[in-house]
Amino acid sequence: MIRSNCARRAASFATTTAAAAMALQATPARAESGWSLLNMTQGVTAMSRQIYDLHMLIFWVCVIIAAVVFGAMLWSIVAYRKSQGAVADTTLVHNTKVEIIWTAVPVIILIAMAVPAARTLVEIEDTTKTGLTIKVTGFQWGWNYEYLDKGVSLFSRLDRKSDTARELGSGIDPNTVDHYLLNVDNPLVVPVGTKVRLLVTGADVIHSWWVPAFGVKKDGIPGFVNEAWFNIDADQAGQLFRGQCAELCGRDHGFMPIVVDARSKEDFEAWLKEQAAQQKQATAPAEATPTASAPAATTPIAGTTPAPAVTPIASTAATSTVRVPAPARMLAKASPR
Ligand SMILES: [Cu+2]
């Protein structure tokens, strides 16, 4: 119990420090410094800026309310202090006019804040007219990205350098590792200037896909598919954006970063085509084997011994619309620590 608490604390500390480091690196194109580091990032999408503007609007409303309320309090305390001969008015126990005012004013302020907030929320949820759909599945501990109907799928986990350096007694100074705990082996590649829809889910426990620069944070819940979207500014091609799992999901929660590689539409199309060809080639022998050895009963897929696991993979491979179940791929790709 103590051990698991320690592990949890260590994981949450790792996330906190990694998130702080990420804030410093989140938007390489728009370098932020000084006081702005304490604030939300403006991000690199129109939606993230809209969220930022909403945040600033509400922030200033709060500042004004605080200034008025605390100003009135301070003035009353100083101007009507006992040493100046002030005597408390004990007759003022009820005043209908004052009560109506202090109820109506906050209601008006709340409505004034709710209108732009609701408008932004509706836009955040609007996943229509998207140009690309990617299914994001959170695993303990990594992310699977599946480009729907494109025949491309990739598993993204903490890069090996960080992974080795983080081990106790590894002898590697984390300061020597580039983007320590913030790099992955396979980044998510997306085109700029395209509305990308994410279908976010979880394979085991609840995870949360969070990339601050996009203003996107969506829970991946097993058994549910949540939707999110982003549209990166066209001038951000060639940039990398970093994120984290934002839902405490277990021992290695602090070690499942997100990296998004934003490319121009042409570069992205070329990459997608290349990946599709590579992945088709990689799965080709497995698909060809059952047809080559005529009896359907054999279905020999390399490495998978239990019979129940073999059959569904063979049958899904034949339909081509449904791809190999992600957990099987993850097990195949994840090398033991
Ligand atoms: Cu997670």
mmCIF file of C-alpha atoms and ligand atoms in Angstrom:
data_model
loop_
_atom_site.group_PDB
_atom_site.id
_atom_site.type_symbol
_atom_site.label_atom_id
_atom_site.label_comp_id
_atom_site.label_asym_id
_atom_site.label_seq_id
_atom_site.Cartn_x
_atom_site.Cartn_y
_atom_site.Cartn_z
ATOM 1 C CA MET A 1 0.000 0.000 0.000
ATOM 2 C CA ILE A 2 2.779 2.379 1.010
ATOM 3 C CA ARG A 3 4.678 1.376 -2.077
ATOM 4 C CA SER A 4 1.745 2.018 -4.361
ATOM 5 C CA ASN A 5 1.179 5.394 -2.684
ATOM 6 C CA CYS A 6 4.806 6.281 -3.270
ATOM 7 C CA ALA A 7 4.554 5.147 -6.876
ATOM 8 C CA ARG A 8 1.426 7.230 -7.322
ATOM 9 C CA ARG A 9 3.099 10.262 -5.773
ATOM 10 C CA ALA A 10 6.171 9.754 -7.923
ATOM 11 C CA ALA A 11 4.008 9.445 -11.017
ATOM 12 C CA SER A 12 2.052 12.575 -10.169
ATOM 13 C CA PHE A 13 5.299 14.440 -9.429
ATOM 14 C CA ALA A 14 6.691 13.312 -12.759
ATOM 15 C CA THR A 15 3.550 14.577 -14.500
ATOM 16 C CA THR A 16 3.727 17.906 -12.713
ATOM 17 C CA THR A 17 7.377 18.486 -13.545
ATOM 18 C CA ALA A 18 6.896 17.229 -17.075
ATOM 19 C CA ALA A 19 3.840 19.477 -17.490
ATOM 20 C CA ALA A 20 5.848 22.463 -16.245
ATOM 21 C CA ALA A 21 8.636 21.664 -18.671
ATOM 22 C CA MET A 22 6.051 21.180 -21.388
ATOM 23 C CA ALA A 23 4.590 24.618 -20.742
ATOM 24 C CA LEU A 24 8.013 26.014 -21.510
ATOM 25 C CA GLN A 25 8.234 24.101 -24.756
ATOM 26 C CA ALA A 26 4.609 23.879 -25.839
ATOM 27 C CA THR A 27 4.621 26.591 -28.467
ATOM 28 C CA PRO A 28 8.006 26.873 -30.061
ATOM 29 C CA ALA A 29 6.750 29.275 -32.711
ATOM 30 C CA ARG A 30 5.313 31.776 -30.271
ATOM 31 C CA ALA A 31 7.966 32.005 -27.606
ATOM 32 C CA GLU A 32 6.416 33.109 -24.369
ATOM 33 C CA SER A 33 8.409 34.490 -21.506
ATOM 34 C CA GLY A 34 8.167 36.300 -18.186
ATOM 35 C CA TRP A 35 4.710 36.678 -16.700
ATOM 36 C CA SER A 36 3.001 35.053 -19.678
ATOM 37 C CA LEU A 37 4.506 31.735 -18.556
ATOM 38 C CA LEU A 38 2.135 31.855 -15.592
ATOM 39 C CA ASN A 39 -0.844 32.150 -17.909
ATOM 40 C CA MET A 40 -2.567 29.742 -20.263
ATOM 41 C CA THR A 41 -0.847 29.233 -23.570
ATOM 42 C CA GLN A 42 -2.501 30.936 -26.547
ATOM 43 C CA GLY A 43 -1.835 27.865 -28.627
ATOM 44 C CA VAL A 44 -1.672 27.381 -32.358
ATOM 45 C CA THR A 45 -5.292 26.909 -33.352
ATOM 46 C CA ALA A 46 -8.132 29.389 -33.754
ATOM 47 C CA MET A 47 -10.052 27.431 -31.108
ATOM 48 C CA SER A 48 -7.197 27.541 -28.574
ATOM 49 C CA ARG A 49 -7.027 31.319 -29.030
ATOM 50 C CA GLN A 50 -10.790 31.586 -28.624
ATOM 51 C CA ILE A 51 -10.512 29.600 -25.381
ATOM 52 C CA TYR A 52 -7.641 31.873 -24.310
ATOM 53 C CA ASP A 53 -9.696 34.996 -25.056
ATOM 54 C CA LEU A 54 -12.624 33.604 -23.098
ATOM 55 C CA HIS A 55 -10.277 32.809 -20.215
ATOM 56 C CA MET A 56 -8.896 36.375 -20.259
ATOM 57 C CA LEU A 57 -12.396 37.888 -20.432
ATOM 58 C CA ILE A 58 -13.545 35.897 -17.393
ATOM 59 C CA PHE A 59 -10.238 36.617 -15.656
ATOM 60 C CA TRP A 60 -10.712 40.402 -16.004
ATOM 61 C CA VAL A 61 -14.346 40.155 -14.890
ATOM 62 C CA CYS A 62 -13.071 38.369 -11.760
ATOM 63 C CA VAL A 63 -10.358 40.994 -11.264
ATOM 64 C CA ILE A 64 -12.895 43.830 -11.471
ATOM 65 C CA ILE A 65 -15.291 42.085 -9.063
ATOM 66 C CA ALA A 66 -12.418 41.422 -6.648
ATOM 67 C CA ALA A 67 -11.244 45.044 -6.868
ATOM 68 C CA VAL A 68 -14.758 46.398 -6.214
ATOM 69 C CA VAL A 69 -15.555 43.993 -3.360
ATOM 70 C CA PHE A 70 -12.192 44.182 -1.588
ATOM 71 C CA GLY A 71 -11.971 47.936 -2.289
ATOM 72 C CA ALA A 72 -15.359 48.495 -0.642
ATOM 73 C CA MET A 73 -14.333 46.317 2.298
ATOM 74 C CA LEU A 74 -11.019 48.084 2.799
ATOM 75 C CA TRP A 75 -12.581 51.523 2.501
ATOM 76 C CA SER A 76 -15.300 50.602 5.036
ATOM 77 C CA ILE A 77 -12.766 49.167 7.475
ATOM 78 C CA VAL A 78 -10.474 52.199 7.259
ATOM 79 C CA ALA A 79 -13.021 55.013 6.976
ATOM 80 C CA TYR A 80 -15.418 53.654 9.611
ATOM 81 C CA ARG A 81 -12.971 52.405 12.217
ATOM 82 C CA LYS A 82 -13.768 52.637 15.927
ATOM 83 C CA SER A 83 -10.914 55.026 16.657
ATOM 84 C CA GLN A 84 -12.585 57.556 14.368
ATOM 85 C CA GLY A 85 -15.735 57.339 16.452
ATOM 86 C CA ALA A 86 -17.711 55.082 14.120
ATOM 87 C CA VAL A 87 -20.697 53.355 15.706
ATOM 88 C CA ALA A 88 -22.213 50.207 14.192
ATOM 89 C CA ASP A 89 -25.718 50.657 12.710
ATOM 90 C CA THR A 90 -27.567 47.870 14.519
ATOM 91 C CA THR A 91 -30.927 48.878 13.038
ATOM 92 C CA LEU A 92 -29.996 47.734 9.493
ATOM 93 C CA VAL A 93 -31.146 44.092 9.534
ATOM 94 C CA HIS A 94 -33.180 43.992 6.352
ATOM 95 C CA ASN A 95 -33.246 46.147 3.238
ATOM 96 C CA THR A 96 -35.264 44.847 0.293
ATOM 97 C CA LYS A 97 -33.760 47.297 -2.179
ATOM 98 C CA VAL A 98 -30.175 46.278 -1.303
ATOM 99 C CA GLU A 99 -31.045 42.574 -1.429
ATOM 100 C CA ILE A 100 -32.600 42.896 -4.880
ATOM 101 C CA ILE A 101 -29.501 44.729 -6.122
ATOM 102 C CA TRP A 102 -26.997 42.226 -4.768
ATOM 103 C CA THR A 103 -28.992 39.370 -6.257
ATOM 104 C CA ALA A 104 -29.636 40.962 -9.631
ATOM 105 C CA VAL A 105 -26.098 42.218 -10.249
ATOM 106 C CA PRO A 106 -24.413 38.780 -9.914
ATOM 107 C CA VAL A 107 -27.153 37.198 -12.039
ATOM 108 C CA ILE A 108 -26.498 39.723 -14.816
ATOM 109 C CA ILE A 109 -22.731 39.148 -14.550
ATOM 110 C CA LEU A 110 -23.191 35.366 -14.690
ATOM 111 C CA ILE A 111 -25.434 35.579 -17.759
ATOM 112 C CA ALA A 112 -22.938 37.928 -19.427
ATOM 113 C CA MET A 113 -20.198 35.343 -18.839
ATOM 114 C CA ALA A 114 -22.359 32.334 -19.783
ATOM 115 C CA VAL A 115 -23.158 33.623 -23.273
ATOM 116 C CA PRO A 116 -19.592 33.658 -24.694
ATOM 117 C CA ALA A 117 -18.709 30.523 -22.661
ATOM 118 C CA ALA A 118 -21.658 28.579 -24.116
ATOM 119 C CA ARG A 119 -20.847 29.795 -27.622
ATOM 120 C CA THR A 120 -17.249 28.527 -27.271
ATOM 121 C CA LEU A 121 -18.380 25.217 -25.774
ATOM 122 C CA VAL A 122 -20.746 24.613 -28.685
ATOM 123 C CA GLU A 123 -17.900 25.249 -31.129
ATOM 124 C CA ILE A 124 -15.563 22.922 -29.218
ATOM 125 C CA GLU A 125 -18.149 20.154 -29.582
ATOM 126 C CA ASP A 126 -18.770 20.787 -33.275
ATOM 127 C CA THR A 127 -17.024 17.858 -34.940
ATOM 128 C CA THR A 128 -18.727 18.275 -38.323
ATOM 129 C CA LYS A 129 -16.939 19.085 -41.596
ATOM 130 C CA THR A 130 -13.685 17.420 -40.634
ATOM 131 C CA GLY A 131 -11.030 16.449 -43.144
ATOM 132 C CA LEU A 132 -9.408 13.578 -41.280
ATOM 133 C CA THR A 133 -10.485 11.232 -38.494
ATOM 134 C CA ILE A 134 -8.032 9.604 -36.118
ATOM 135 C CA LYS A 135 -9.013 7.109 -33.449
ATOM 136 C CA VAL A 136 -6.942 7.660 -30.320
ATOM 137 C CA THR A 137 -6.796 4.788 -27.834
ATOM 138 C CA GLY A 138 -5.089 5.252 -24.477
ATOM 139 C CA PHE A 139 -3.251 2.272 -23.042
ATOM 140 C CA GLN A 140 -1.268 1.632 -19.898
ATOM 141 C CA TRP A 141 1.028 3.264 -21.004
ATOM 142 C CA GLY A 142 1.012 4.715 -24.459
ATOM 143 C CA TRP A 143 -1.254 5.836 -27.272
ATOM 144 C CA ASN A 144 -2.500 4.061 -30.350
ATOM 145 C CA TYR A 145 -3.372 6.248 -33.327
ATOM 146 C CA GLU A 146 -5.493 4.811 -36.091
ATOM 147 C CA TYR A 147 -6.087 6.862 -39.234
ATOM 148 C CA LEU A 148 -9.575 5.656 -40.043
ATOM 149 C CA ASP A 149 -10.118 4.365 -43.594
ATOM 150 C CA LYS A 150 -6.475 5.105 -44.444
ATOM 151 C CA GLY A 151 -4.968 1.751 -43.499
ATOM 152 C CA VAL A 152 -2.484 3.419 -41.162
ATOM 153 C CA SER A 153 -2.110 2.837 -37.473
ATOM 154 C CA LEU A 154 0.767 3.498 -35.091
ATOM 155 C CA PHE A 155 1.605 2.975 -31.468
ATOM 156 C CA SER A 156 3.285 5.822 -29.639
ATOM 157 C CA ARG A 157 5.097 5.429 -26.351
ATOM 158 C CA LEU A 158 7.839 7.072 -24.298
ATOM 159 C CA ASP A 159 11.081 7.180 -26.263
ATOM 160 C CA ARG A 160 13.699 4.606 -25.303
ATOM 161 C CA LYS A 161 16.248 7.196 -24.126
ATOM 162 C CA SER A 162 13.906 8.693 -21.522
ATOM 163 C CA ASP A 163 12.663 5.256 -20.620
ATOM 164 C CA THR A 164 16.182 3.992 -19.913
ATOM 165 C CA ALA A 165 17.267 7.174 -18.093
ATOM 166 C CA ARG A 166 14.254 7.101 -15.757
ATOM 167 C CA GLU A 167 15.146 3.674 -14.359
ATOM 168 C CA LEU A 168 16.583 3.725 -10.830
ATOM 169 C CA GLY A 169 20.366 3.414 -11.012
ATOM 170 C CA SER A 170 20.451 3.830 -14.767
ATOM 171 C CA GLY A 171 23.527 6.029 -14.369
ATOM 172 C CA ILE A 172 22.163 8.365 -17.038
ATOM 173 C CA ASP A 173 21.761 12.030 -16.129
ATOM 174 C CA PRO A 174 18.242 13.016 -17.264
ATOM 175 C CA ASN A 175 19.596 16.465 -18.114
ATOM 176 C CA THR A 176 21.528 14.869 -20.944
ATOM 177 C CA VAL A 177 18.364 13.409 -22.497
ATOM 178 C CA ASP A 178 16.664 15.639 -25.064
ATOM 179 C CA HIS A 179 13.073 16.415 -24.039
ATOM 180 C CA TYR A 180 13.342 14.057 -21.095
ATOM 181 C CA LEU A 181 9.989 12.273 -20.530
ATOM 182 C CA LEU A 182 8.401 14.403 -23.252
ATOM 183 C CA ASN A 183 9.504 12.483 -26.337
ATOM 184 C CA VAL A 184 7.875 9.492 -27.974
ATOM 185 C CA ASP A 185 9.052 6.890 -30.446
ATOM 186 C CA ASN A 186 6.270 7.510 -32.999
ATOM 187 C CA PRO A 187 4.699 10.965 -32.952
ATOM 188 C CA LEU A 188 1.171 11.561 -34.211
ATOM 189 C CA VAL A 189 1.553 13.068 -37.675
ATOM 190 C CA VAL A 190 -1.173 15.471 -38.795
ATOM 191 C CA PRO A 191 -1.632 18.039 -41.551
ATOM 192 C CA VAL A 192 -1.864 21.764 -40.780
ATOM 193 C CA GLY A 193 -4.853 23.775 -41.992
ATOM 194 C CA THR A 194 -7.120 20.724 -41.737
ATOM 195 C CA LYS A 195 -9.895 20.074 -39.269
ATOM 196 C CA VAL A 196 -8.763 16.836 -37.639
ATOM 197 C CA ARG A 197 -11.361 14.875 -35.694
ATOM 198 C CA LEU A 198 -10.226 12.654 -32.834
ATOM 199 C CA LEU A 199 -12.230 9.708 -31.564
ATOM 200 C CA VAL A 200 -10.803 9.211 -28.103
ATOM 201 C CA THR A 201 -11.231 6.043 -26.099
ATOM 202 C CA GLY A 202 -9.399 3.926 -23.538
ATOM 203 C CA ALA A 203 -8.399 0.271 -23.701
ATOM 204 C CA ASP A 204 -7.928 -0.439 -20.013
ATOM 205 C CA VAL A 205 -8.513 2.501 -17.668
ATOM 206 C CA ILE A 206 -9.418 6.168 -18.149
ATOM 207 C CA HIS A 207 -6.726 8.254 -19.851
ATOM 208 C CA SER A 208 -6.923 11.780 -21.164
ATOM 209 C CA TRP A 209 -5.402 13.070 -24.398
ATOM 210 C CA TRP A 210 -4.140 16.584 -23.686
ATOM 211 C CA VAL A 211 -2.202 18.907 -25.965
ATOM 212 C CA PRO A 212 -2.323 22.441 -24.496
ATOM 213 C CA ALA A 213 -1.222 24.152 -27.714
ATOM 214 C CA PHE A 214 -4.372 22.843 -29.440
ATOM 215 C CA GLY A 215 -6.724 23.589 -26.566
ATOM 216 C CA VAL A 216 -7.709 19.913 -26.590
ATOM 217 C CA LYS A 217 -8.088 17.717 -23.532
ATOM 218 C CA LYS A 218 -10.394 14.745 -23.916
ATOM 219 C CA ASP A 219 -10.888 11.707 -21.702
ATOM 220 C CA GLY A 220 -10.351 8.272 -23.221
ATOM 221 C CA ILE A 221 -12.845 6.084 -21.369
ATOM 222 C CA PRO A 222 -13.048 2.322 -21.969
ATOM 223 C CA GLY A 223 -16.348 1.507 -23.654
ATOM 224 C CA PHE A 224 -16.992 5.101 -24.743
ATOM 225 C CA VAL A 225 -15.879 7.136 -27.723
ATOM 226 C CA ASN A 226 -15.379 10.837 -27.063
ATOM 227 C CA GLU A 227 -14.942 13.321 -29.867
ATOM 228 C CA ALA A 228 -12.557 16.254 -30.137
ATOM 229 C CA TRP A 229 -11.074 18.259 -32.957
ATOM 230 C CA PHE A 230 -8.310 20.703 -33.792
ATOM 231 C CA ASN A 231 -7.208 22.681 -36.801
ATOM 232 C CA ILE A 232 -3.567 23.765 -36.610
ATOM 233 C CA ASP A 233 -2.614 27.135 -38.122
ATOM 234 C CA ALA A 234 -1.219 26.768 -41.629
ATOM 235 C CA ASP A 235 2.041 28.506 -40.648
ATOM 236 C CA GLN A 236 2.861 25.802 -38.088
ATOM 237 C CA ALA A 237 4.048 23.176 -40.553
ATOM 238 C CA GLY A 238 7.262 21.558 -39.356
ATOM 239 C CA GLN A 239 6.575 22.182 -35.661
ATOM 240 C CA LEU A 240 6.265 19.607 -32.910
ATOM 241 C CA PHE A 241 3.688 19.993 -30.171
ATOM 242 C CA ARG A 242 3.810 18.177 -26.880
ATOM 243 C CA GLY A 243 1.213 16.904 -24.490
ATOM 244 C CA GLN A 244 0.571 14.460 -21.689
ATOM 245 C CA CYS A 245 -1.930 11.976 -20.415
ATOM 246 C CA ALA A 246 -4.000 14.146 -18.082
ATOM 247 C CA GLU A 247 -5.848 11.467 -16.147
ATOM 248 C CA LEU A 248 -4.116 9.586 -13.367
ATOM 249 C CA CYS A 249 -4.140 6.164 -15.010
ATOM 250 C CA GLY A 250 -1.734 4.081 -12.975
ATOM 251 C CA ARG A 251 1.932 3.517 -12.254
ATOM 252 C CA ASP A 252 3.336 5.010 -15.444
ATOM 253 C CA HIS A 253 0.790 7.776 -15.898
ATOM 254 C CA GLY A 254 3.616 10.319 -15.820
ATOM 255 C CA PHE A 255 5.439 8.499 -18.581
ATOM 256 C CA MET A 256 3.024 8.532 -21.495
ATOM 257 C CA PRO A 257 3.707 11.797 -23.289
ATOM 258 C CA ILE A 258 2.133 12.915 -26.549
ATOM 259 C CA VAL A 259 4.022 14.402 -29.478
ATOM 260 C CA VAL A 260 2.230 15.798 -32.517
ATOM 261 C CA ASP A 261 4.197 16.378 -35.686
ATOM 262 C CA ALA A 262 2.445 19.066 -37.768
ATOM 263 C CA ARG A 263 3.214 18.857 -41.469
ATOM 264 C CA SER A 264 2.103 20.626 -44.619
ATOM 265 C CA LYS A 265 -0.782 18.930 -46.419
ATOM 266 C CA GLU A 266 1.539 17.670 -49.177
ATOM 267 C CA ASP A 267 4.083 16.269 -46.720
ATOM 268 C CA PHE A 268 1.325 14.641 -44.726
ATOM 269 C CA GLU A 269 -0.232 12.992 -47.793
ATOM 270 C CA ALA A 270 3.184 11.657 -48.828
ATOM 271 C CA TRP A 271 3.817 10.328 -45.307
ATOM 272 C CA LEU A 272 0.366 8.717 -45.156
ATOM 273 C CA LYS A 273 0.843 7.022 -48.506
ATOM 274 C CA GLU A 274 4.256 5.715 -47.490
ATOM 275 C CA GLN A 275 2.965 4.440 -44.141
ATOM 276 C CA ALA A 276 -0.047 2.758 -45.758
ATOM 277 C CA ALA A 277 2.222 0.975 -48.237
ATOM 278 C CA GLN A 278 4.646 -0.084 -45.487
ATOM 279 C CA GLN A 279 1.924 -1.344 -43.187
ATOM 280 C CA LYS A 280 0.179 -3.183 -46.018
ATOM 281 C CA GLN A 281 3.430 -4.880 -46.849
ATOM 282 C CA ALA A 282 4.067 -5.746 -43.202
ATOM 283 C CA THR A 283 0.668 -7.416 -42.811
ATOM 284 C CA ALA A 284 0.680 -9.055 -46.260
ATOM 285 C CA PRO A 285 2.404 -12.352 -45.267
ATOM 286 C CA ALA A 286 -0.008 -12.890 -42.400
ATOM 287 C CA GLU A 287 -2.965 -12.350 -44.716
ATOM 288 C CA ALA A 288 -1.505 -14.491 -47.480
ATOM 289 C CA THR A 289 -0.691 -17.512 -45.313
ATOM 290 C CA PRO A 290 -4.231 -18.777 -44.666
ATOM 291 C CA THR A 291 -5.124 -18.679 -48.367
ATOM 292 C CA ALA A 292 -1.877 -20.396 -49.313
ATOM 293 C CA SER A 293 -2.477 -23.284 -46.937
ATOM 294 C CA ALA A 294 -5.960 -24.149 -48.122
ATOM 295 C CA PRO A 295 -7.686 -25.535 -44.963
ATOM 296 C CA ALA A 296 -9.205 -22.685 -42.973
ATOM 297 C CA ALA A 297 -8.588 -24.529 -39.719
ATOM 298 C CA THR A 298 -4.843 -23.855 -39.733
ATOM 299 C CA THR A 299 -4.925 -20.002 -39.808
ATOM 300 C CA PRO A 300 -1.310 -19.779 -38.679
ATOM 301 C CA ILE A 301 -0.477 -16.254 -37.637
ATOM 302 C CA ALA A 302 3.086 -15.971 -36.533
ATOM 303 C CA GLY A 303 3.640 -15.827 -32.802
ATOM 304 C CA THR A 304 0.031 -16.167 -31.693
ATOM 305 C CA THR A 305 -0.463 -19.601 -30.192
ATOM 306 C CA PRO A 306 -3.874 -19.549 -28.475
ATOM 307 C CA ALA A 307 -6.526 -20.622 -30.963
ATOM 308 C CA PRO A 308 -9.266 -18.096 -29.959
ATOM 309 C CA ALA A 309 -6.887 -15.179 -30.521
ATOM 310 C CA VAL A 310 -5.934 -16.366 -33.987
ATOM 311 C CA THR A 311 -9.329 -16.695 -35.567
ATOM 312 C CA PRO A 312 -10.610 -13.125 -35.074
ATOM 313 C CA ILE A 313 -7.381 -11.629 -36.377
ATOM 314 C CA ALA A 314 -7.544 -13.741 -39.522
ATOM 315 C CA SER A 315 -11.197 -12.914 -40.119
ATOM 316 C CA THR A 316 -10.756 -9.159 -39.560
ATOM 317 C CA ALA A 317 -7.757 -9.073 -41.854
ATOM 318 C CA ALA A 318 -9.960 -10.406 -44.617
ATOM 319 C CA THR A 319 -12.585 -7.685 -44.288
ATOM 320 C CA SER A 320 -9.907 -4.973 -44.546
ATOM 321 C CA THR A 321 -12.190 -2.309 -43.058
ATOM 322 C CA VAL A 322 -11.655 -3.591 -39.513
ATOM 323 C CA ARG A 323 -8.020 -3.639 -38.560
ATOM 324 C CA VAL A 324 -6.109 -5.927 -36.212
ATOM 325 C CA PRO A 325 -7.264 -5.227 -32.631
ATOM 326 C CA ALA A 326 -4.996 -2.654 -31.114
ATOM 327 C CA PRO A 327 -4.148 -4.500 -27.855
ATOM 328 C CA ALA A 328 -2.674 -7.386 -29.857
ATOM 329 C CA ARG A 329 -0.524 -4.937 -31.793
ATOM 330 C CA MET A 330 0.547 -3.185 -28.647
ATOM 331 C CA LEU A 331 1.705 -6.425 -27.059
ATOM 332 C CA ALA A 332 3.637 -7.262 -30.173
ATOM 333 C CA LYS A 333 5.346 -3.888 -30.312
ATOM 334 C CA ALA A 334 5.936 -3.114 -26.646
ATOM 335 C CA SER A 335 9.314 -4.480 -25.720
ATOM 336 C CA PRO A 336 9.772 -5.651 -22.114
ATOM 337 C CA ARG A 337 11.367 -3.291 -19.671
HETATM 338 CU CU CU B 1 -2.877 7.623 -19.108
#
